[in-house]
mmCIF file of C-alpha atoms in Angstrom:
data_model
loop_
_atom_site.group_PDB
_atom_site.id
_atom_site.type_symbol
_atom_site.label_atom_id
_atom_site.label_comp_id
_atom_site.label_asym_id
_atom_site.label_seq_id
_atom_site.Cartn_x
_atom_site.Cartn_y
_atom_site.Cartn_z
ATOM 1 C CA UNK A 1 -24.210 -2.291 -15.402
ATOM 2 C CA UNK A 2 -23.159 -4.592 -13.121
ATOM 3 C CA UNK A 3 -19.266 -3.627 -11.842
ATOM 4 C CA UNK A 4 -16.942 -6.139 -9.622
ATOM 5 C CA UNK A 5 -13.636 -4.539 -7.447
ATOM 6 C CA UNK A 6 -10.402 -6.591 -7.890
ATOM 7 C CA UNK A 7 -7.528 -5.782 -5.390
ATOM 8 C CA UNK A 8 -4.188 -7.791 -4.457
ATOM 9 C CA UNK A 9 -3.201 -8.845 -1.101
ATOM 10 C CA UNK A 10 -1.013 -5.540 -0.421
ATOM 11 C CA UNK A 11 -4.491 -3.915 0.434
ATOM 12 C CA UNK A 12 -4.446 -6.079 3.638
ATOM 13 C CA UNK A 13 -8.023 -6.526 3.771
ATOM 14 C CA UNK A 14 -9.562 -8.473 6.883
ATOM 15 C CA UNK A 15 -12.059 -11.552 5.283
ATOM 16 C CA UNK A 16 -14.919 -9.488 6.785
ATOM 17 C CA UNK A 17 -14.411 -6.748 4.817
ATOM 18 C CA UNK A 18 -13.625 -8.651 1.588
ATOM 19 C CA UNK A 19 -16.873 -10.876 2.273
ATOM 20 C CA UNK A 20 -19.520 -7.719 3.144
ATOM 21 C CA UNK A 21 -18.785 -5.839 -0.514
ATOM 22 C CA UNK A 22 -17.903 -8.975 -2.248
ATOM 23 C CA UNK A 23 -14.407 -8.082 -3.465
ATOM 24 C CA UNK A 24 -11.703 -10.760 -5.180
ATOM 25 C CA UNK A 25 -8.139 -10.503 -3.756
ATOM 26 C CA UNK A 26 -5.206 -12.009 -5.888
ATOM 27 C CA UNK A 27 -1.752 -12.643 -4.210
ATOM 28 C CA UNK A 28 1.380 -11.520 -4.823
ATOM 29 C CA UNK A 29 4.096 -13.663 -4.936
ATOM 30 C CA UNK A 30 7.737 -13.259 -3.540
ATOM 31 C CA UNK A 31 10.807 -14.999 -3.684
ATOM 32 C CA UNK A 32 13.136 -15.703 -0.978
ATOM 33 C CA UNK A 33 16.322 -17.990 -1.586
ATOM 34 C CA UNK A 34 14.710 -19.371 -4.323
ATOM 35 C CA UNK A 35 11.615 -20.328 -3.021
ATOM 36 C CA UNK A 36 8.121 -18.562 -3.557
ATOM 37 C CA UNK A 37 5.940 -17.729 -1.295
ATOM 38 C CA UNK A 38 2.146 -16.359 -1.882
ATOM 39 C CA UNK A 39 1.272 -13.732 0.254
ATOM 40 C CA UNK A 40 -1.646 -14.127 2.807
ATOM 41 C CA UNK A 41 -1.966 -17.795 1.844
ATOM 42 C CA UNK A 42 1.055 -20.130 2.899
ATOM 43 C CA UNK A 43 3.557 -18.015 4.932
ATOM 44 C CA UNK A 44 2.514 -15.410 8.075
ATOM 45 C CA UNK A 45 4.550 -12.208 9.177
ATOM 46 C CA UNK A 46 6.287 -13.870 11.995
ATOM 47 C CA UNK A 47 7.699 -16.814 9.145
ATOM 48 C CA UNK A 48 8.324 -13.980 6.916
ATOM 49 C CA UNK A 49 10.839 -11.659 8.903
ATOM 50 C CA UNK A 50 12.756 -15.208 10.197
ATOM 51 C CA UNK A 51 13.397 -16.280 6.774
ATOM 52 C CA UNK A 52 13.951 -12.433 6.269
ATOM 53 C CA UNK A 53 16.982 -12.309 8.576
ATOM 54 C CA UNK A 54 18.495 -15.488 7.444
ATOM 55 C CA UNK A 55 18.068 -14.750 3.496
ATOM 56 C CA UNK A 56 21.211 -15.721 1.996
ATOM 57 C CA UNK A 57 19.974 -13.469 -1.314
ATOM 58 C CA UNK A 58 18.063 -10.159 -1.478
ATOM 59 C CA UNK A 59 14.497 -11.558 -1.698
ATOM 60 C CA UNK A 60 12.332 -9.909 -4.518
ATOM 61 C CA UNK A 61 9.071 -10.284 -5.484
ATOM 62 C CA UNK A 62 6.693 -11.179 -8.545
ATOM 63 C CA UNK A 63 3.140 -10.551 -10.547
ATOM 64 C CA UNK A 64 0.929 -12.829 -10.422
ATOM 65 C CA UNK A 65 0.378 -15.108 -13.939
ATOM 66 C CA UNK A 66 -1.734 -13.646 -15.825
ATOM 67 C CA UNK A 67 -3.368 -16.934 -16.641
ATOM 68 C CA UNK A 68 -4.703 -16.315 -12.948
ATOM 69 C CA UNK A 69 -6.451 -12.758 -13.604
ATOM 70 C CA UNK A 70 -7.527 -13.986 -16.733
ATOM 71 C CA UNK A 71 -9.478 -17.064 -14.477
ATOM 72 C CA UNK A 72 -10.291 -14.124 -12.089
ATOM 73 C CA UNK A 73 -12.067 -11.890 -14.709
ATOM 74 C CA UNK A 74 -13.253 -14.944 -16.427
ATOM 75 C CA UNK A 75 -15.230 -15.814 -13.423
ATOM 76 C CA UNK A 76 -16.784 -12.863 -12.132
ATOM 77 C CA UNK A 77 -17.980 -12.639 -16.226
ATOM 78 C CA UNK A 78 -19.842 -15.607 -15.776
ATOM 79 C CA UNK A 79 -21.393 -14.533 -12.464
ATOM 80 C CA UNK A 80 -22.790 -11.895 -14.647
ATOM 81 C CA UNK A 81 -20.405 -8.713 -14.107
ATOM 82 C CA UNK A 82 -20.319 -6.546 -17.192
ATOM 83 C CA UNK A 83 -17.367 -4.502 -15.750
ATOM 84 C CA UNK A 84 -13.728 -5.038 -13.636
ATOM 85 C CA UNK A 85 -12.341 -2.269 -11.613
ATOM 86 C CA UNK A 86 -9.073 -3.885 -10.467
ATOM 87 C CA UNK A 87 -6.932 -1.596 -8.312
ATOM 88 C CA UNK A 88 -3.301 -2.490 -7.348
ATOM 89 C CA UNK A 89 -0.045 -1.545 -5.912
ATOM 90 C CA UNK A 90 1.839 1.422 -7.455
ATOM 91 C CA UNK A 91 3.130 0.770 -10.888
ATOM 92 C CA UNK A 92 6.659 2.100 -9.331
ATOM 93 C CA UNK A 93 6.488 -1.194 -7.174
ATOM 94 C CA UNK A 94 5.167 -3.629 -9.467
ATOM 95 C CA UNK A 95 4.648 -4.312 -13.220
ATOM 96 C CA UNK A 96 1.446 -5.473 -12.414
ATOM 97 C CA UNK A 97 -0.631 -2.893 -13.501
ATOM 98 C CA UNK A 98 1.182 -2.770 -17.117
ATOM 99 C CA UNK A 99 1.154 -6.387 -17.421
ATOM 100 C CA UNK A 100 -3.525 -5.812 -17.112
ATOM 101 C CA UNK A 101 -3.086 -2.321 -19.036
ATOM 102 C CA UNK A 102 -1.879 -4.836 -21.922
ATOM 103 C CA UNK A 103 -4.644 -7.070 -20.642
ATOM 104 C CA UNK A 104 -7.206 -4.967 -21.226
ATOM 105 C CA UNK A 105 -8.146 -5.823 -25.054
ATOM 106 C CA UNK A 106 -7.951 -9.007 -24.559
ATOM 107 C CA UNK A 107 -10.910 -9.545 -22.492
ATOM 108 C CA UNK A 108 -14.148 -10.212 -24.634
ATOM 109 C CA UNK A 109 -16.614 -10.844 -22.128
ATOM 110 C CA UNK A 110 -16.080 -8.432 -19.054
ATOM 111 C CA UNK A 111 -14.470 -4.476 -19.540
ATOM 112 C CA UNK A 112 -11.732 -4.561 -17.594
ATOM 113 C CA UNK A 113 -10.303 -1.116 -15.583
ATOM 114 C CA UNK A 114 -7.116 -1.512 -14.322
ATOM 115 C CA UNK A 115 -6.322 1.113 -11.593
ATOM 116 C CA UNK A 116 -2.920 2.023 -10.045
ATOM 117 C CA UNK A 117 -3.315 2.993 -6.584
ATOM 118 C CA UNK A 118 0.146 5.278 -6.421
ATOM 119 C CA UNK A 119 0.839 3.755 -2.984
ATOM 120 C CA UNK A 120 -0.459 0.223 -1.421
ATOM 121 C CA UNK A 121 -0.994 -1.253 1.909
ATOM 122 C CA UNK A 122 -3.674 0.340 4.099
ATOM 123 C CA UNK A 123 -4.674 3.773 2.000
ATOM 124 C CA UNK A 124 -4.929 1.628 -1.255
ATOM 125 C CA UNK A 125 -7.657 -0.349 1.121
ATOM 126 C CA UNK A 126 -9.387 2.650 1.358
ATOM 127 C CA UNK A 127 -9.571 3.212 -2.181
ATOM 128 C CA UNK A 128 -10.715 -0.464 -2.767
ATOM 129 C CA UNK A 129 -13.578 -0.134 -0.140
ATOM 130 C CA UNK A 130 -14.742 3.085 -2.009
ATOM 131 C CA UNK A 131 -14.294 1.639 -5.109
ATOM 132 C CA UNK A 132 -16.580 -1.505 -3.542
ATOM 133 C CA UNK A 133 -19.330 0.623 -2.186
ATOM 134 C CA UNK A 134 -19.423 2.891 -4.625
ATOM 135 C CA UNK A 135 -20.192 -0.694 -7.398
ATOM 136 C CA UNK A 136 -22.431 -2.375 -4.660
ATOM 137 C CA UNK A 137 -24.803 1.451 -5.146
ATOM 138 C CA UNK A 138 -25.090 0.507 -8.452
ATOM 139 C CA UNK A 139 -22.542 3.225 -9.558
ATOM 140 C CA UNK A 140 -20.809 3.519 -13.137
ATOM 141 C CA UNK A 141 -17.274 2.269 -13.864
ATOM 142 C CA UNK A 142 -16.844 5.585 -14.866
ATOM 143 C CA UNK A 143 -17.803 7.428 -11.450
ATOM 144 C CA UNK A 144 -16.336 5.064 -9.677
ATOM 145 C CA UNK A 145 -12.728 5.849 -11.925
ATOM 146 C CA UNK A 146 -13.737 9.145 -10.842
ATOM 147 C CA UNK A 147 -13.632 9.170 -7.349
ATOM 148 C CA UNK A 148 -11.152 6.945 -6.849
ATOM 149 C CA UNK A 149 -8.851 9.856 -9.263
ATOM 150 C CA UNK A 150 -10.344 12.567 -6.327
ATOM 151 C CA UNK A 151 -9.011 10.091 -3.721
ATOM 152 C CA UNK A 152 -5.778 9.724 -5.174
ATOM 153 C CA UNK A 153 -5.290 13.452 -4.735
ATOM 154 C CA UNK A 154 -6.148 13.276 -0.937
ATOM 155 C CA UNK A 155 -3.742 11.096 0.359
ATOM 156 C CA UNK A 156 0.328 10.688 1.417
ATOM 157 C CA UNK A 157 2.419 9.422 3.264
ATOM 158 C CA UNK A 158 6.220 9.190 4.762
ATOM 159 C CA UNK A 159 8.458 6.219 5.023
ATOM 160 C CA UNK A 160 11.647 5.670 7.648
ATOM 161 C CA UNK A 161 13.586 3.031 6.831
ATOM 162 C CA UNK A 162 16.635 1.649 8.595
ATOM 163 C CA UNK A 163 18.634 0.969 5.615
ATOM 164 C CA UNK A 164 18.166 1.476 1.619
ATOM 165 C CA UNK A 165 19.684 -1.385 0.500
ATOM 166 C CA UNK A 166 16.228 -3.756 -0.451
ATOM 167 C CA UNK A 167 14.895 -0.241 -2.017
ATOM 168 C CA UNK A 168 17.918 0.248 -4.151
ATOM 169 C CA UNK A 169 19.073 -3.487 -5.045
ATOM 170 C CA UNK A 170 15.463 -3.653 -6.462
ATOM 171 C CA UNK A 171 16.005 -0.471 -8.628
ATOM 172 C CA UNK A 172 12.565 0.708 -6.637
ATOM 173 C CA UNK A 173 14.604 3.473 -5.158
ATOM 174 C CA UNK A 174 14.864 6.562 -7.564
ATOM 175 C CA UNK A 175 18.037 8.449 -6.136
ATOM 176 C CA UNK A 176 19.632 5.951 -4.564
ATOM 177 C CA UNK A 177 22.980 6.638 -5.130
ATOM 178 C CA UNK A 178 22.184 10.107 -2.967
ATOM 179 C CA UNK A 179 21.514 8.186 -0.057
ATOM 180 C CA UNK A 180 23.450 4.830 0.135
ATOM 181 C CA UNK A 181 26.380 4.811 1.928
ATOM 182 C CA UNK A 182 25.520 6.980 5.011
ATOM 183 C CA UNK A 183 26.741 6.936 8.415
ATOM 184 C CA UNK A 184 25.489 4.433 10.921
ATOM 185 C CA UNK A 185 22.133 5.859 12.622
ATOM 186 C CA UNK A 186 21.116 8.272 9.662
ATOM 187 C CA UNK A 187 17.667 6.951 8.863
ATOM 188 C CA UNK A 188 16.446 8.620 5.081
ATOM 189 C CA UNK A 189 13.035 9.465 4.815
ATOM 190 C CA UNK A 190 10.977 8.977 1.887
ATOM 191 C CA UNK A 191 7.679 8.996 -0.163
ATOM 192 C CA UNK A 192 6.037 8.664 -3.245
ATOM 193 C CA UNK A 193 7.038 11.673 -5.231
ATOM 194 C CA UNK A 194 3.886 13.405 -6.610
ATOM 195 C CA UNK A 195 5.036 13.823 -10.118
ATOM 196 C CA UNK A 196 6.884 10.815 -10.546
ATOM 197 C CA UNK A 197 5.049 8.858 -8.822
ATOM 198 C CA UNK A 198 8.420 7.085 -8.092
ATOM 199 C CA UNK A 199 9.274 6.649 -4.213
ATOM 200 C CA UNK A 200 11.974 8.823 -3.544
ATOM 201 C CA UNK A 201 14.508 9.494 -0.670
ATOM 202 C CA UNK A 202 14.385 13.101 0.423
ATOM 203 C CA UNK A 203 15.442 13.765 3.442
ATOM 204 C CA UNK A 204 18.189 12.388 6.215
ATOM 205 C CA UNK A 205 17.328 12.485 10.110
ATOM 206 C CA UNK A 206 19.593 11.023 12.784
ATOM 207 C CA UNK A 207 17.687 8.232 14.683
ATOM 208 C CA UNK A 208 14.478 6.638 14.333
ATOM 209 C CA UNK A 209 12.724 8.883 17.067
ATOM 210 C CA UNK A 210 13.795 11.930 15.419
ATOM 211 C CA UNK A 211 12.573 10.417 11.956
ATOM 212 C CA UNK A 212 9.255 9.439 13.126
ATOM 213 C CA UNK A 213 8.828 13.121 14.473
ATOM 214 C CA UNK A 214 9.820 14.559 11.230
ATOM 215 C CA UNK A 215 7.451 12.371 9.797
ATOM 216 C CA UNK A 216 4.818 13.096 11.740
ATOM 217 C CA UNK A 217 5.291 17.105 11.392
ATOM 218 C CA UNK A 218 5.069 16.960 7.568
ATOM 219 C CA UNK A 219 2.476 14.433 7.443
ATOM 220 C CA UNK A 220 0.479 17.074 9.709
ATOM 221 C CA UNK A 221 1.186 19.942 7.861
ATOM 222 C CA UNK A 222 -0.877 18.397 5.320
ATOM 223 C CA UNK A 223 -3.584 17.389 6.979
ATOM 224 C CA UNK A 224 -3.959 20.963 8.434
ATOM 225 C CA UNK A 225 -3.889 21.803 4.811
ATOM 226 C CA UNK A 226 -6.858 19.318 4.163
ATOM 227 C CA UNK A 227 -10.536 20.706 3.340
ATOM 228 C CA UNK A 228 -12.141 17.276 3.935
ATOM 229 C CA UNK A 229 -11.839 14.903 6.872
ATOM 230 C CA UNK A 230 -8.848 12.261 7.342
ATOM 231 C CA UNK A 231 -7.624 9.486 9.453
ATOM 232 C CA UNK A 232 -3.972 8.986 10.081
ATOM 233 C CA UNK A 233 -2.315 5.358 9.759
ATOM 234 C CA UNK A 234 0.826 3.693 11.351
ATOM 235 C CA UNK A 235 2.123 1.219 9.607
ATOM 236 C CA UNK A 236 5.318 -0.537 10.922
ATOM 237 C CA UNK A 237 7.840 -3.658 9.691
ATOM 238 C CA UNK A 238 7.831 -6.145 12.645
ATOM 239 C CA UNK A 239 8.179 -3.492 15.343
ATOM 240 C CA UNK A 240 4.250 -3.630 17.258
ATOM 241 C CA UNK A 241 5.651 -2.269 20.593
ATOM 242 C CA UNK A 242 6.737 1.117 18.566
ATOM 243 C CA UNK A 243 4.138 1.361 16.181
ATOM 244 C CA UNK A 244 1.469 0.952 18.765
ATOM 245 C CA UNK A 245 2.892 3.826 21.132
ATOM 246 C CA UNK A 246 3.508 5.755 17.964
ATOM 247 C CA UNK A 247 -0.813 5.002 17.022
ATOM 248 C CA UNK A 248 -1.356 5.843 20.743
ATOM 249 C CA UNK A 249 0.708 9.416 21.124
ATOM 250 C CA UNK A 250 -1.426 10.512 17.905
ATOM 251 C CA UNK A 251 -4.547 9.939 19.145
ATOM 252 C CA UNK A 252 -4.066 11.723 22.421
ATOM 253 C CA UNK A 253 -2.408 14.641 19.897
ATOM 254 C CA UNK A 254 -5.286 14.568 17.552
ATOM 255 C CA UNK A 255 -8.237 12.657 19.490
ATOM 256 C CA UNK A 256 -10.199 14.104 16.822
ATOM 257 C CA UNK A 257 -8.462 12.251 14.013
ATOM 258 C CA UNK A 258 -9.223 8.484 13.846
ATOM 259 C CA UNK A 259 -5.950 6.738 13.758
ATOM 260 C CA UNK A 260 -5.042 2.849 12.910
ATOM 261 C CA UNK A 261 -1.791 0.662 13.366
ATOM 262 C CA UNK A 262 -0.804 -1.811 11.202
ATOM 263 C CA UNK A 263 1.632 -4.029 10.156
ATOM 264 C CA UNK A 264 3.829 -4.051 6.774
ATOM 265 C CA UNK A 265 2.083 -6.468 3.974
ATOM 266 C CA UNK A 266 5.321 -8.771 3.458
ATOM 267 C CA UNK A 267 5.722 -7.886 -0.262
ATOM 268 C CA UNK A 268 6.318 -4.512 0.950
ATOM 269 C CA UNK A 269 8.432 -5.165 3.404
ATOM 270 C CA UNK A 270 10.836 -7.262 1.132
ATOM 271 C CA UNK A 271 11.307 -3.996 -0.095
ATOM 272 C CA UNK A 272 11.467 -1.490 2.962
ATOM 273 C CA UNK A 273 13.446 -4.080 5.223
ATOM 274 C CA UNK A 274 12.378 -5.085 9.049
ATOM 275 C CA UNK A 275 12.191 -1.925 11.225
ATOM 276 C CA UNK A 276 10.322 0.459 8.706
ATOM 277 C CA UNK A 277 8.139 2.889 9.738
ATOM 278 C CA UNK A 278 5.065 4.793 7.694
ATOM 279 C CA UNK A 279 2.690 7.593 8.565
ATOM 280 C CA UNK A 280 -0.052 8.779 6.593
ATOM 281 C CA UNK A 281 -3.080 10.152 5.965
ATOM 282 C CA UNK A 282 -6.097 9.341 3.628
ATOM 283 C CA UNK A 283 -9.679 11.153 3.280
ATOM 284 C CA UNK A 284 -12.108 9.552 5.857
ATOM 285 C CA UNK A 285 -14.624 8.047 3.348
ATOM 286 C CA UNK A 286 -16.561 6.938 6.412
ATOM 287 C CA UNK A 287 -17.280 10.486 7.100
ATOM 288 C CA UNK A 288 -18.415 11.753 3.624
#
């Protein structure tokens, strides 16, 4: 059986990577002022956080039409794939992965498995490269679904945000009302809760530094936890100066620990506003 990898922009996959294992990237569109926007095709970061701070309304963003994954698995059925795996952003984000669950019987000429990532951005990459190798080795859809369920228990990761109010206008925020409404320089932490799946404030620190610290000491108690090897990621919102120093103080910490930097995918960011900050960890499938 021949098996293809689907993935949306989120992933934030360089053309190099996308081009060696042969994977298809949709967009996902966002709205600002009335206007949409595909991501990683007609708009960079820098025009993103401008039209960001002069929004007039609380941007928000879309799905792709499904007429366009139905072209997309159309396609890789006539260059003879028997079988999809299509990994996304977390259903908690995006209706996305509903909208190809319903998809799914639709499809006559390809089997199509949809796959929600529980997070995005640079560990759902991850998942999407395994995913790729893995169907490049000539492996099953069904070890592949596999592995990528293993991976999905060896990951987190902890948000600082400056403010909630993107998160909570876009009802992507699960206890909002618990945090909104704080005093100036309180920056909430948050994640993706592991039952819920839902990302969920639960903690308050005062001032980024200190919330990037407490970040980094839970994220780390984790990883000392781990029985397989990791890398750590930054990811920041339009901030490269901190994000790289952050990237840099880890890897003198843990110069055993590959760690990355990168910058917020702009559909995320609509939600986690400029001046977000992430750390996390994934399993290093480079070293299995």
């Amino acid at each position: 059986m021949k098996t293809a990898v689907v993935t949306d922009s989120t992933a934030k996959l360089n053309q190099e990577i996308v081009d060696k294992y042969g994977i298809k990237v949709v967009s996902i569109p966002f709205i600002i002022d009335g206007h949409e926007y595909h991501d990683g095709i007609d708009i960079t970061n820098e025009e993103f956080y401008q039209k960001l701070k002069s929004a007039k309304e609380f941007p928000t963003t879309s799905q792709p039409p499904v007429g366009e994954m139905i072209n997309v698995y159309n396609q890789l059925a006539e260059e003879g794939f028997d079988a999809v795996i299509s990994i996304h952003l977390a259903g908690t984000i995006s209706g996305l992965i509903q909208t190809l669950n319903n998809l799914k019987g639709q499809l006559n000429n390809i089997a199509l498995y949809p796959v929600d990532s529980l997070i995005t951005e640079v560990p759902m990459s991850w998942m999407v490269i395994k995913a790729a190798k893995m169907a490049q080795a000539g492996k099953s859809p069904k070890e592949i679904l596999q592995a990528l369920d293993e991976l999905k228990q060896q990951f987190d990761a902890v948000f600082v945000v400056d403010d909630l109010k993107n998160l909570a206008h876009g009802g992507r925020l699960s206890n909002a009302s618990a945090f909104i409404g704080t005093v100036l320089k309180i920056k909430p932490l948050l994640h993706f809760d592991k039952e819920t799946d839902k990302i969920t404030a639960f903690e308050k620190v005062r001032s980024i530094k200190k919330a990037m610290k407490r970040a980094e000491d839970i994220i780390m108690e984790e990883v000392k936890q781990a029985d397989y090897p990791v890398r750590l990621m930054v990811i920041h919102g339009n901030s490269p100066k901190r994000g790289e120093e952050w990237k840099n103080a880890l890897q003198e910490k843990y110069p055993d620990i590959p760690v990355s930097v990168s910058e917020f995918d702009p559909v995320i960011a609509v939600h986690l506003g400029e001046g977000a900050m992430a750390l996390g960890f994934i399993r290093d499938i480079e070293k299995d």
